[in-house]
XYZ file of C-alpha atoms in Angstrom:
692
model
C 0.044 0.162 0.229
C 2.990 2.426 1.106
C 4.936 2.039 -1.976
C 1.631 2.322 -4.555
C 0.459 5.609 -2.960
C 3.960 6.923 -2.771
C 4.880 5.764 -6.592
C 1.758 8.012 -7.431
C 2.580 10.657 -5.418
C 5.707 11.422 -7.742
C 4.146 10.631 -10.598
C 2.343 14.312 -9.736
C 4.036 16.435 -8.024
C 6.948 14.751 -10.026
C 9.764 14.172 -7.610
C 13.388 13.293 -7.812
C 13.053 9.832 -6.126
C 11.419 7.403 -3.948
C 13.436 7.813 -1.387
C 11.315 11.257 -0.359
C 8.326 9.298 0.574
C 9.631 6.783 2.707
C 11.489 9.617 4.354
C 8.351 11.022 4.742
C 7.187 8.000 6.617
C 10.366 7.283 8.559
C 9.619 10.965 9.776
C 6.955 10.054 10.373
C 7.158 6.854 12.501
C 9.652 7.521 14.815
C 7.652 10.956 15.693
C 5.028 8.164 17.377
C 4.246 5.747 19.543
C 8.071 3.413 19.275
C 7.413 -0.881 19.445
C 3.959 -0.154 17.673
C 2.624 -1.308 13.592
C 1.915 1.487 11.739
C 1.054 2.419 8.322
C 0.475 6.100 6.426
C -2.020 6.292 3.701
C -2.789 9.739 0.816
C -5.528 10.886 -0.040
C -5.754 12.204 -3.172
C -7.900 15.125 -4.166
C -6.599 17.197 -7.986
C -6.754 20.295 -4.945
C -4.727 18.934 -1.759
C -2.844 15.485 -0.332
C -4.490 14.033 2.748
C -2.038 12.727 4.812
C -2.601 9.812 7.492
C -1.130 8.064 9.838
C -2.658 4.956 10.289
C -2.237 2.106 14.188
C -4.393 -1.053 14.133
C -7.125 0.684 11.554
C -7.457 3.894 14.197
C -6.115 7.058 13.204
C -2.760 7.930 15.054
C -2.507 11.183 12.904
C -3.687 13.616 9.326
C -3.427 17.108 7.920
C -3.656 18.458 4.468
C -1.898 20.197 2.162
C -3.197 22.347 -0.905
C -1.695 21.872 -4.135
C -2.993 25.340 -5.382
C -1.272 26.644 -2.878
C 2.465 25.014 -3.160
C 5.282 28.247 -4.689
C 8.065 27.454 -6.310
C 10.130 26.358 -3.349
C 11.675 23.405 -3.014
C 10.915 22.268 0.310
C 7.417 22.329 2.208
C 6.425 22.211 5.354
C 3.633 19.740 6.561
C 2.214 19.442 9.466
C -0.004 16.427 11.127
C -2.582 16.924 13.664
C -1.758 13.683 16.006
C -5.448 12.320 17.710
C -3.920 9.745 20.637
C -6.063 9.453 23.258
C -4.060 8.774 26.120
C -1.638 11.578 25.264
C -2.713 15.661 24.290
C -3.167 16.503 20.680
C 0.106 17.492 19.338
C 1.307 17.872 15.717
C 3.902 15.612 13.204
C 6.511 18.232 11.344
C 7.071 16.457 7.932
C 9.555 18.753 5.531
C 9.134 17.740 1.556
C 11.878 18.177 -0.376
C 12.043 18.729 -4.046
C 7.911 19.681 -5.059
C 7.436 20.577 -8.358
C 4.178 22.908 -9.215
C 1.673 21.851 -10.846
C 0.042 25.179 -11.965
C 2.495 25.732 -13.827
C 2.377 22.956 -16.400
C -1.453 23.386 -16.927
C -0.981 25.076 -19.721
C 1.195 22.927 -21.438
C -0.479 19.634 -20.867
C -1.141 18.193 -24.177
C -5.010 16.552 -24.223
C -3.828 13.513 -26.233
C -1.945 12.467 -23.628
C -4.325 14.225 -20.815
C -7.694 10.996 -22.694
C -4.198 8.267 -22.763
C -4.405 8.672 -18.477
C -8.456 8.880 -18.004
C -8.428 5.549 -20.707
C -11.046 6.795 -23.046
C -8.910 7.790 -26.362
C -9.071 3.807 -27.177
C -10.657 4.655 -30.229
C -8.749 7.680 -30.689
C -5.675 5.203 -30.660
C -7.581 2.739 -33.377
C -8.698 5.225 -35.278
C -4.573 6.797 -35.515
C -3.069 2.964 -36.520
C -5.349 2.620 -39.129
C -4.445 6.052 -40.645
C -0.887 5.143 -39.909
C -1.426 2.051 -41.884
C -2.564 4.154 -44.405
C -0.546 6.055 -44.922
C 2.993 4.004 -44.533
C 3.389 0.841 -46.241
C 6.609 -0.191 -43.844
C 6.897 -1.741 -41.106
C 5.150 -0.116 -37.817
C 6.330 -0.408 -34.062
C 3.558 -0.264 -32.271
C 3.930 1.510 -28.738
C 1.439 1.118 -25.519
C 0.999 3.885 -24.529
C -1.272 2.516 -21.834
C 0.235 3.020 -18.021
C 1.825 0.959 -16.623
C 2.024 -1.029 -12.859
C 4.642 1.315 -11.301
C 7.865 0.389 -9.622
C 9.124 -0.747 -6.556
C 11.075 1.441 -4.852
C 14.277 0.945 -4.899
C 14.248 -0.065 -8.736
C 15.942 2.584 -11.452
C 14.326 3.444 -14.222
C 16.453 4.993 -16.964
C 14.994 8.422 -18.180
C 15.831 9.292 -20.913
C 16.524 12.772 -21.876
C 17.743 15.181 -24.914
C 21.233 14.409 -24.246
C 20.432 10.363 -24.706
C 18.172 9.805 -27.748
C 20.489 8.361 -30.047
C 20.745 5.587 -27.662
C 17.324 4.916 -27.333
C 16.782 1.417 -30.444
C 14.176 0.261 -30.809
C 14.339 -2.712 -29.344
C 14.605 -0.535 -25.930
C 12.078 1.171 -27.124
C 9.385 -1.136 -26.515
C 10.428 -1.765 -23.483
C 10.170 1.108 -21.917
C 7.112 1.744 -20.148
C 4.053 3.816 -20.675
C 4.682 6.508 -18.408
C 8.077 7.136 -19.252
C 7.818 7.241 -22.987
C 4.491 9.862 -21.896
C 6.734 12.177 -20.258
C 9.000 11.959 -22.864
C 6.593 13.264 -25.372
C 6.016 15.694 -23.715
C 9.715 16.750 -23.164
C 9.752 16.919 -27.210
C 6.265 18.589 -27.166
C 7.567 21.337 -24.975
C 10.914 21.578 -27.138
C 9.101 21.840 -30.298
C 6.617 24.505 -28.843
C 9.862 26.740 -27.969
C 12.071 25.698 -30.716
C 8.543 25.958 -33.809
C 8.743 22.901 -37.225
C 10.090 24.953 -39.042
C 13.179 25.743 -37.530
C 13.582 21.709 -36.856
C 12.851 20.787 -40.647
C 15.448 22.861 -41.408
C 17.731 21.774 -39.247
C 16.412 18.367 -39.949
C 17.504 18.992 -42.930
C 21.084 20.335 -42.972
C 21.608 17.146 -41.262
C 21.017 15.263 -44.227
C 22.896 17.669 -46.243
C 25.666 17.186 -43.608
C 25.288 12.895 -43.454
C 25.782 12.628 -47.422
C 28.253 15.151 -48.054
C 30.520 13.402 -44.850
C 29.930 9.918 -47.403
C 30.656 11.316 -50.181
C 33.985 12.102 -48.367
C 34.307 9.132 -46.790
C 33.770 7.244 -49.865
C 36.276 9.543 -51.633
C 38.270 9.282 -48.966
C 38.691 4.893 -49.264
C 39.071 5.110 -52.194
C 42.401 7.748 -52.187
C 43.661 4.997 -49.328
C 43.116 2.467 -51.513
C 45.317 4.432 -54.913
C 47.531 5.344 -51.798
C 48.090 1.936 -50.354
C 48.774 0.143 -53.737
C 51.536 2.530 -54.817
C 52.811 2.465 -51.637
C 52.991 -1.452 -52.407
C 54.577 -0.808 -55.711
C 57.001 1.270 -54.462
C 57.748 -1.050 -51.782
C 58.550 -3.910 -53.797
C 60.591 -1.638 -56.013
C 62.293 -0.709 -53.862
C 62.569 -4.214 -53.047
C 64.300 -5.475 -55.736
C 66.273 -2.392 -55.898
C 67.352 -2.880 -52.025
C 68.790 -7.236 -53.385
C 70.490 -5.627 -56.029
C 72.447 -3.495 -54.094
C 72.998 -6.084 -51.572
C 73.812 -8.548 -54.419
C 76.680 -6.327 -55.315
C 78.106 -4.937 -52.006
C 78.045 -8.537 -51.528
C 80.264 -9.014 -54.775
C 82.255 -5.407 -54.120
C 83.020 -7.058 -50.550
C 84.284 -10.687 -51.901
C 86.566 -8.574 -54.166
C 87.663 -6.087 -51.266
C 88.617 -9.858 -49.141
C 90.523 -10.871 -52.041
C 92.472 -7.400 -52.011
C 92.839 -7.910 -48.442
C 94.408 -11.648 -49.128
C 96.491 -10.457 -51.433
C 97.744 -8.283 -49.366
C 98.387 -10.134 -46.502
C 100.191 -12.644 -48.489
C 102.350 -9.738 -49.461
C 102.880 -8.147 -46.102
C 103.904 -12.377 -44.627
C 106.947 -12.181 -47.394
C 107.662 -8.746 -46.620
C 107.842 -11.014 -43.316
C 109.830 -13.495 -44.235
C 112.499 -11.550 -46.016
C 112.987 -9.241 -42.743
C 112.891 -12.236 -41.060
C 115.540 -13.636 -43.064
C 117.569 -10.516 -43.239
C 117.832 -11.040 -38.663
C 118.796 -13.764 -39.164
C 121.450 -13.444 -40.736
C 122.980 -10.844 -38.427
C 122.286 -12.641 -35.546
C 124.634 -16.083 -37.756
C 127.400 -13.166 -37.914
C 126.917 -12.854 -34.129
C 127.657 -15.974 -33.250
C 130.695 -16.139 -35.761
C 131.979 -13.730 -33.705
C 130.964 -15.445 -30.466
C 132.506 -19.006 -31.896
C 135.752 -17.465 -32.815
C 136.387 -16.949 -28.656
C 134.807 -20.202 -28.089
C 137.322 -22.075 -30.936
C 140.512 -20.069 -28.150
C 137.760 -21.288 -25.585
C 138.056 -25.083 -26.123
C 141.321 -26.236 -26.538
C 142.246 -24.507 -22.794
C 139.729 -26.830 -22.892
C 141.203 -29.486 -23.737
C 145.135 -29.644 -21.756
C 141.852 -28.955 -18.657
C 140.852 -32.371 -19.867
C 143.925 -34.278 -20.115
C 144.899 -32.783 -16.250
C 141.681 -33.670 -15.000
C 141.661 -37.637 -16.448
C 145.344 -37.922 -14.660
C 144.257 -36.440 -11.295
C 140.480 -38.708 -11.902
C 143.619 -41.675 -12.238
C 145.230 -40.957 -8.375
C 141.607 -40.712 -7.105
C 140.854 -43.928 -8.354
C 142.983 -45.972 -6.781
C 143.552 -43.509 -3.559
C 139.902 -44.855 -3.728
C 140.459 -48.523 -4.105
C 143.295 -48.844 -0.650
C 140.253 -46.058 1.768
C 137.764 -48.784 0.450
C 140.011 -51.633 1.502
C 141.303 -50.649 4.610
C 137.237 -49.960 5.509
C 136.641 -53.088 4.632
C 139.132 -55.124 6.854
C 137.961 -52.337 9.494
C 134.569 -53.442 9.075
C 135.742 -57.123 9.244
C 136.728 -56.914 13.084
C 134.445 -54.810 14.420
C 131.849 -57.246 12.829
C 133.748 -59.674 15.417
C 134.034 -57.293 18.173
C 130.358 -56.750 17.877
C 129.882 -60.590 18.133
C 132.416 -61.133 21.035
C 130.729 -58.596 22.982
C 127.239 -59.656 21.989
C 128.176 -62.837 23.899
C 129.847 -62.069 26.918
C 126.534 -59.702 27.499
C 124.310 -62.414 27.468
C 126.490 -64.436 30.082
C 125.819 -61.354 32.087
C 122.364 -61.063 31.857
C 122.051 -65.374 32.384
C 123.760 -64.862 35.465
C 121.751 -61.419 36.613
C 119.258 -63.852 36.131
C 120.655 -66.432 38.107
C 121.249 -64.218 40.611
C 118.033 -62.145 40.883
C 116.109 -65.684 41.407
C 118.369 -67.115 44.636
C 117.413 -63.582 45.985
C 113.836 -63.476 45.510
C 114.458 -67.009 47.663
C 116.434 -65.285 49.548
C 113.645 -62.508 50.664
C 110.884 -65.173 51.299
C 112.881 -67.136 53.532
C 113.555 -64.161 55.403
C 110.449 -63.345 55.475
C 109.079 -66.186 56.257
C 112.261 -66.621 59.403
C 110.211 -63.117 60.768
C 107.042 -64.364 60.727
C 108.173 -67.378 63.312
C 109.935 -64.437 65.115
C 106.590 -62.654 64.947
C 104.991 -65.438 66.068
C 107.764 -66.132 69.423
C 107.057 -62.846 70.515
C 104.360 -63.380 70.757
C 103.952 -66.714 72.673
C 107.010 -64.886 75.378
C 104.643 -61.687 75.581
C 101.825 -64.070 77.107
C 101.372 -64.018 80.905
C 100.160 -67.399 81.377
C 103.082 -69.144 80.303
C 105.501 -66.762 82.491
C 103.283 -69.238 85.600
C 103.212 -72.389 83.756
C 105.595 -75.182 84.757
C 106.682 -75.514 81.360
C 107.928 -71.969 81.912
C 112.063 -73.367 82.337
C 111.489 -75.878 78.643
C 109.674 -72.945 76.649
C 112.534 -70.263 77.758
C 114.981 -73.040 76.537
C 113.332 -73.233 73.463
C 113.129 -69.616 73.093
C 117.085 -69.169 73.618
C 117.862 -72.417 70.846
C 115.515 -70.904 69.309
C 117.682 -67.455 69.000
C 120.662 -68.568 68.749
C 119.376 -70.451 65.557
C 118.049 -67.069 64.230
C 120.905 -65.454 65.213
C 122.876 -67.766 63.156
C 119.857 -67.190 59.921
C 120.197 -64.040 60.492
C 123.876 -64.271 60.633
C 124.063 -66.143 57.477
C 121.196 -64.477 55.005
C 123.346 -61.108 56.512
C 126.615 -63.139 54.515
C 124.758 -64.430 51.790
C 123.050 -61.081 51.442
C 127.014 -59.157 51.512
C 127.760 -61.614 48.516
C 125.438 -61.020 46.422
C 125.866 -57.593 46.256
C 129.325 -57.680 45.812
C 128.337 -60.006 42.319
C 125.694 -57.800 41.615
C 128.477 -54.552 41.230
C 130.856 -56.564 40.137
C 128.402 -57.459 37.029
C 127.714 -54.066 36.660
C 131.266 -52.763 36.134
C 131.240 -55.240 33.774
C 128.491 -54.345 32.562
C 129.638 -50.697 32.546
C 133.314 -51.167 30.834
C 131.644 -54.378 28.152
C 129.389 -50.659 27.226
C 132.528 -48.854 27.110
C 133.972 -50.694 24.953
C 131.000 -50.843 22.183
C 131.154 -47.356 22.254
C 134.667 -46.818 21.469
C 134.089 -49.738 18.828
C 130.538 -47.821 17.459
C 133.418 -44.434 17.610
C 135.832 -46.291 15.521
C 133.113 -47.438 13.193
C 131.575 -44.359 12.831
C 134.575 -42.726 12.120
C 135.542 -44.630 9.239
C 132.269 -44.916 7.851
C 132.377 -40.973 7.761
C 135.720 -41.294 5.947
C 134.050 -43.554 3.430
C 131.246 -41.131 2.981
C 133.931 -38.552 2.059
C 136.306 -40.343 -0.224
C 132.266 -40.910 -2.015
C 131.852 -37.160 -2.096
C 135.655 -36.941 -3.732
C 134.169 -39.976 -6.218
C 131.086 -37.847 -7.111
C 132.780 -34.616 -7.894
C 135.726 -36.623 -9.863
C 133.169 -38.713 -11.714
C 131.190 -35.256 -12.600
C 133.979 -32.583 -13.528
C 135.002 -35.534 -16.272
C 131.010 -35.672 -17.283
C 131.791 -31.890 -17.303
C 134.785 -31.986 -19.342
C 133.434 -34.841 -21.976
C 129.959 -32.126 -22.180
C 132.743 -29.766 -23.299
C 134.071 -31.751 -25.794
C 130.969 -32.095 -27.446
C 130.129 -28.815 -27.496
C 133.189 -28.256 -28.636
C 132.054 -30.349 -31.328
C 128.829 -28.935 -32.355
C 130.087 -25.879 -32.753
C 133.329 -26.952 -35.086
C 129.980 -28.252 -36.780
C 127.839 -24.621 -36.583
C 130.505 -23.105 -37.623
C 130.881 -24.963 -40.925
C 127.228 -24.509 -41.556
C 126.871 -21.295 -41.289
C 129.516 -20.706 -43.733
C 127.258 -22.824 -45.908
C 124.938 -21.208 -45.610
C 126.335 -17.720 -45.312
C 127.852 -18.350 -49.293
C 123.826 -19.710 -49.974
C 122.442 -16.376 -48.643
C 124.654 -14.463 -50.574
C 123.700 -16.697 -53.624
C 120.041 -16.528 -52.807
C 119.280 -12.814 -52.279
C 119.595 -11.787 -55.846
C 117.324 -14.408 -57.186
C 115.000 -14.039 -54.290
C 115.019 -9.805 -54.789
C 114.113 -10.782 -58.338
C 110.883 -13.147 -57.776
C 109.767 -10.735 -55.318
C 109.779 -7.421 -57.511
C 107.621 -11.086 -60.083
C 105.186 -11.807 -57.195
C 104.624 -7.773 -56.623
C 103.857 -7.394 -60.362
C 101.519 -9.929 -60.675
C 99.668 -8.931 -57.913
C 99.383 -6.123 -59.406
C 97.953 -7.349 -62.519
C 95.690 -10.198 -60.370
C 94.165 -6.581 -59.397
C 93.689 -4.678 -62.522
C 91.612 -7.748 -63.001
C 90.339 -8.727 -60.842
C 88.110 -5.287 -60.978
C 87.804 -6.192 -64.698
C 85.649 -9.145 -63.894
C 84.057 -6.888 -61.252
C 83.407 -5.014 -63.585
C 82.613 -8.277 -66.491
C 79.606 -9.265 -63.631
C 77.949 -6.221 -63.156
C 77.872 -6.340 -66.818
C 76.564 -10.229 -66.925
C 73.859 -9.033 -63.261
C 72.457 -6.402 -65.567
C 72.486 -8.638 -68.635
C 70.523 -11.599 -66.204
C 68.003 -9.460 -65.647
C 66.920 -8.850 -68.352
C 66.905 -12.087 -69.674
C 65.147 -13.059 -66.441
C 62.404 -10.227 -67.580
C 62.432 -11.088 -71.366
C 62.177 -15.054 -69.352
C 59.078 -13.925 -67.521
C 57.315 -12.615 -70.920
C 57.775 -15.449 -72.131
C 56.376 -17.640 -69.476
C 53.462 -15.669 -69.067
C 53.078 -16.318 -73.140
C 53.157 -19.730 -72.955
C 50.764 -19.497 -70.683
C 48.212 -17.726 -72.263
C 49.062 -20.105 -75.260
C 48.509 -23.265 -73.067
C 44.977 -21.792 -71.805
C 44.584 -20.528 -75.998
C 45.027 -24.084 -77.169
C 43.409 -27.306 -75.448
C 45.257 -30.887 -75.987
C 43.687 -32.267 -78.878
C 40.991 -35.128 -77.124
C 38.795 -36.664 -80.221
C 35.225 -37.841 -80.038
C 34.699 -40.946 -80.141
C 31.612 -41.378 -81.719
C 33.132 -39.963 -84.800
C 35.612 -41.866 -86.777
C 36.828 -39.228 -88.726
C 38.051 -37.271 -84.933
C 39.286 -40.810 -84.331
C 41.676 -41.609 -87.128
C 43.188 -37.469 -86.775
C 44.337 -38.000 -83.393
C 45.309 -41.473 -84.404
C 47.439 -39.497 -87.183
C 48.497 -37.000 -85.179
C 49.747 -39.321 -82.539
C 51.394 -41.165 -84.780
C 53.638 -38.171 -86.680
C 57.799 -38.178 -85.323
C 57.005 -34.231 -85.194
C 54.473 -32.306 -83.291
C 52.567 -30.104 -85.858
C 52.915 -27.024 -85.384
C 49.154 -26.316 -86.133
C 46.457 -27.291 -84.145
C 43.522 -29.048 -85.771
C 40.551 -27.675 -84.142
C 36.716 -29.342 -85.225
C 33.635 -28.004 -85.627
C 31.458 -30.135 -87.601
C 31.740 -33.759 -88.258
C 34.536 -34.013 -91.191
C 34.416 -30.131 -91.400
C 37.973 -28.761 -89.052
C 39.796 -25.140 -88.675
C 43.407 -25.567 -89.699
C 45.008 -22.483 -87.536
C 42.321 -19.779 -90.036
C 41.545 -22.655 -92.873
C 38.673 -24.138 -93.537
C 38.512 -27.199 -94.784
C 37.016 -30.220 -95.386
C 37.848 -34.438 -94.021
C 36.899 -37.932 -95.185
C 38.331 -41.630 -94.973
C 39.414 -43.936 -98.018
C 40.543 -47.219 -97.473
C 41.388 -46.112 -93.404
C 43.256 -42.719 -94.511
C 42.730 -38.810 -94.806
C 42.622 -37.035 -96.963
C 42.203 -33.529 -97.364
C 39.665 -31.455 -99.982
C 41.626 -28.700 -102.005
C 39.652 -26.592 -104.340
C 37.867 -28.776 -107.289
C 40.185 -32.100 -105.501
C 41.802 -34.695 -102.568
C 44.961 -34.238 -101.346
C 46.823 -36.326 -98.816
C 47.184 -34.645 -95.279
C 50.821 -35.447 -95.315
C 50.803 -33.138 -98.414
C 48.531 -30.169 -96.691
C 50.302 -30.049 -94.014
C 54.076 -29.948 -95.417
C 52.130 -26.890 -98.179
C 49.471 -25.128 -95.274
C 52.130 -25.459 -92.475
C 54.863 -22.949 -93.108
C 51.591 -20.627 -94.410
C 50.073 -20.660 -91.236
C 52.879 -20.448 -88.677
C 53.883 -17.006 -90.701
C 50.471 -15.847 -90.091
C 50.167 -16.496 -86.361
C 54.340 -14.631 -86.093
C 52.740 -11.218 -87.769
C 49.548 -12.087 -84.955
C 51.655 -11.931 -82.465
C 54.520 -9.295 -83.332
C 51.684 -7.203 -83.258
C 50.325 -7.810 -80.208
C 53.829 -8.679 -78.694
C 56.360 -6.499 -79.764
C 58.928 -8.608 -77.696
C 57.534 -11.673 -78.933
C 60.777 -11.218 -81.371
C 63.434 -10.252 -79.297
C 62.790 -12.530 -76.710
C 61.873 -15.906 -79.970
C 66.141 -13.996 -81.562
C 67.919 -14.425 -77.485
C 67.670 -18.688 -78.795
C 69.841 -17.783 -82.076
C 72.871 -17.227 -81.698
C 72.675 -14.132 -84.697
C 69.852 -11.979 -82.773
C 69.739 -9.743 -85.479
C 68.531 -12.056 -88.315
C 66.079 -13.858 -86.009
C 65.170 -17.637 -86.611
C 63.333 -20.497 -88.739
C 59.386 -20.404 -87.563
C 60.458 -24.070 -87.051
C 63.211 -24.741 -84.819
C 61.592 -21.115 -82.817
C 58.584 -23.753 -82.676
C 60.600 -26.310 -81.529
C 62.022 -24.217 -78.297
C 59.218 -22.933 -77.102
C 58.064 -26.646 -77.334
C 60.549 -27.685 -75.395
C 59.990 -24.418 -72.901
C 56.463 -26.341 -72.759
C 57.057 -29.459 -72.424
C 59.791 -28.768 -69.357
C 56.912 -26.617 -67.421
C 53.968 -29.110 -67.786
C 54.365 -31.460 -64.948
C 53.587 -34.427 -65.155
C 51.047 -35.007 -67.829
C 50.984 -37.065 -70.575
C 50.139 -34.908 -72.809
C 53.311 -33.119 -75.067
C 52.201 -29.260 -76.504
C 53.491 -29.319 -79.951
C 53.813 -25.967 -80.662
C 53.293 -22.702 -78.627
C 49.933 -22.628 -79.768
C 47.509 -25.296 -78.575
C 49.218 -28.940 -76.939
C 48.783 -32.165 -78.825
C 48.568 -35.641 -76.996
C 52.575 -37.487 -77.110
C 53.707 -40.254 -78.760
C 52.766 -42.659 -77.275
């Protein structure tokens, strides 16, 4: 209820959105009691609006607003009188924003839209539609002007005005509601009244003229752009061709420059070799001066070598004597070492036996000490003093003590003897060690003397090898001096010949560079000729393509015996017939430009000429050159370059060639161009089946 009334209020008052009416209702609810359900209703009349606030079917507040008393203000305030019994009467303040005065637009209101809104224009709509259909033969879009159901609160409805009418198409126009269309019609009618009909038509004509001019300019510009694109593509293709030619020429120039550079490098290497030879000669001269000093050194080294050989013999004799003496001393030392080792082993055995006896004596002394301690314990016992056997025990004690004393004396003596023996053994051991140390010192001195003699021998051998090497060096020096003298003689003889060879090679290199330049010029001329010939070949290929399309291969009709016989005859010929046979009717053919009649007599083909008949072989021999001459004349008239391209295949282009030879050459070119077909081209004007 609230939503429908608020929408109606918007349509009447022209409010901007339903949020204002919702604000009015919310303001009413905040001023009434809390925790109660309220509803707002609006009673609309042509002159006023009555507001009612209802709670549980009881009117809580009401108020009215006169539409005629509204001014052109942006805000109005409405006071509602509350009728609550529990509380005193109070007023509810309602603020309405954005209210449009309806009285100003009554004069501009369209009567047709008023009839539509009241629902009294059904007959008028049907009549208008019938008149529209009669006047316009095109399709007519039906637009419903009936009021639609009002939209819900919160939904956005797109409003079309003068600025965005260009977005409105037929699909969107059909989807627009009746109320919105009424508004748009009203806006358009107001704009038309302000502007007038004549300016609108003039403006429409101007727009149409502008559209026509713009479309014509666009077409002209498209044509101009197409022509410009074609010209640019042609220029680009020509530029690429020139660029390829330039790259080829530059590649050749770079190759020639590389060759010249290689020749310069070879000249530089030869000059370097010559300088190296001169440097070697100077070094050889310096070596020669040095080798003279080496000769003097060689003589002094020879005398030194003889003296060293003599000294080596004396050193060998001394070394042999020292070696013999060292061997004898070594044998004596070995014997002494064995003797000392045996004595040490004997002393070691004696020490083991003494140590064993000492251990036994120590154990015996320990036993005696234990017995003595027992006796002392017994003597210290008081009970034994009062016993009758004391005298006997004392006697035994004295006897035991005497025995013990004797044993102690014996043990002491034995201990002294063992100590003396141990001391004597230690003295013998020390003496033997001293003797052994002396022997080791003697042996070390002898070994040192042997090592010194070995060192002297090593030094003498090194001196001997040095002398031998110096002798070998002197021999090599003498050989080098001989080879240097020979090399100097050879260089003196070959210097002049080498200089002459260098002069000749330099002159040859200069000649080769001149020849290379001439060859480069010739290559450039050849490349230009190749480009010209390629253009001629392309032209000939185009002519051959036209010939292939113009003259298809001869295919006979199987139901015509004359056509089959003519096909068999053409296939049996050793050389192809340059002029084609074209069938018009049964027995009537065209031979080039000549119309002939053929028939079969005894299985042979005859051709009527004048009043008689002749064989096909004679006819071909007579009329083939005539027809070829005619075709050449026709081709020369249509393609003047054909004669020059035809003359290219002969040795003398000025004289040309015979038609038969030209036809054979063109026939070969066509056979090469054809891809694997069994048909063989007989002339530049047609193809005929090849002979199987």
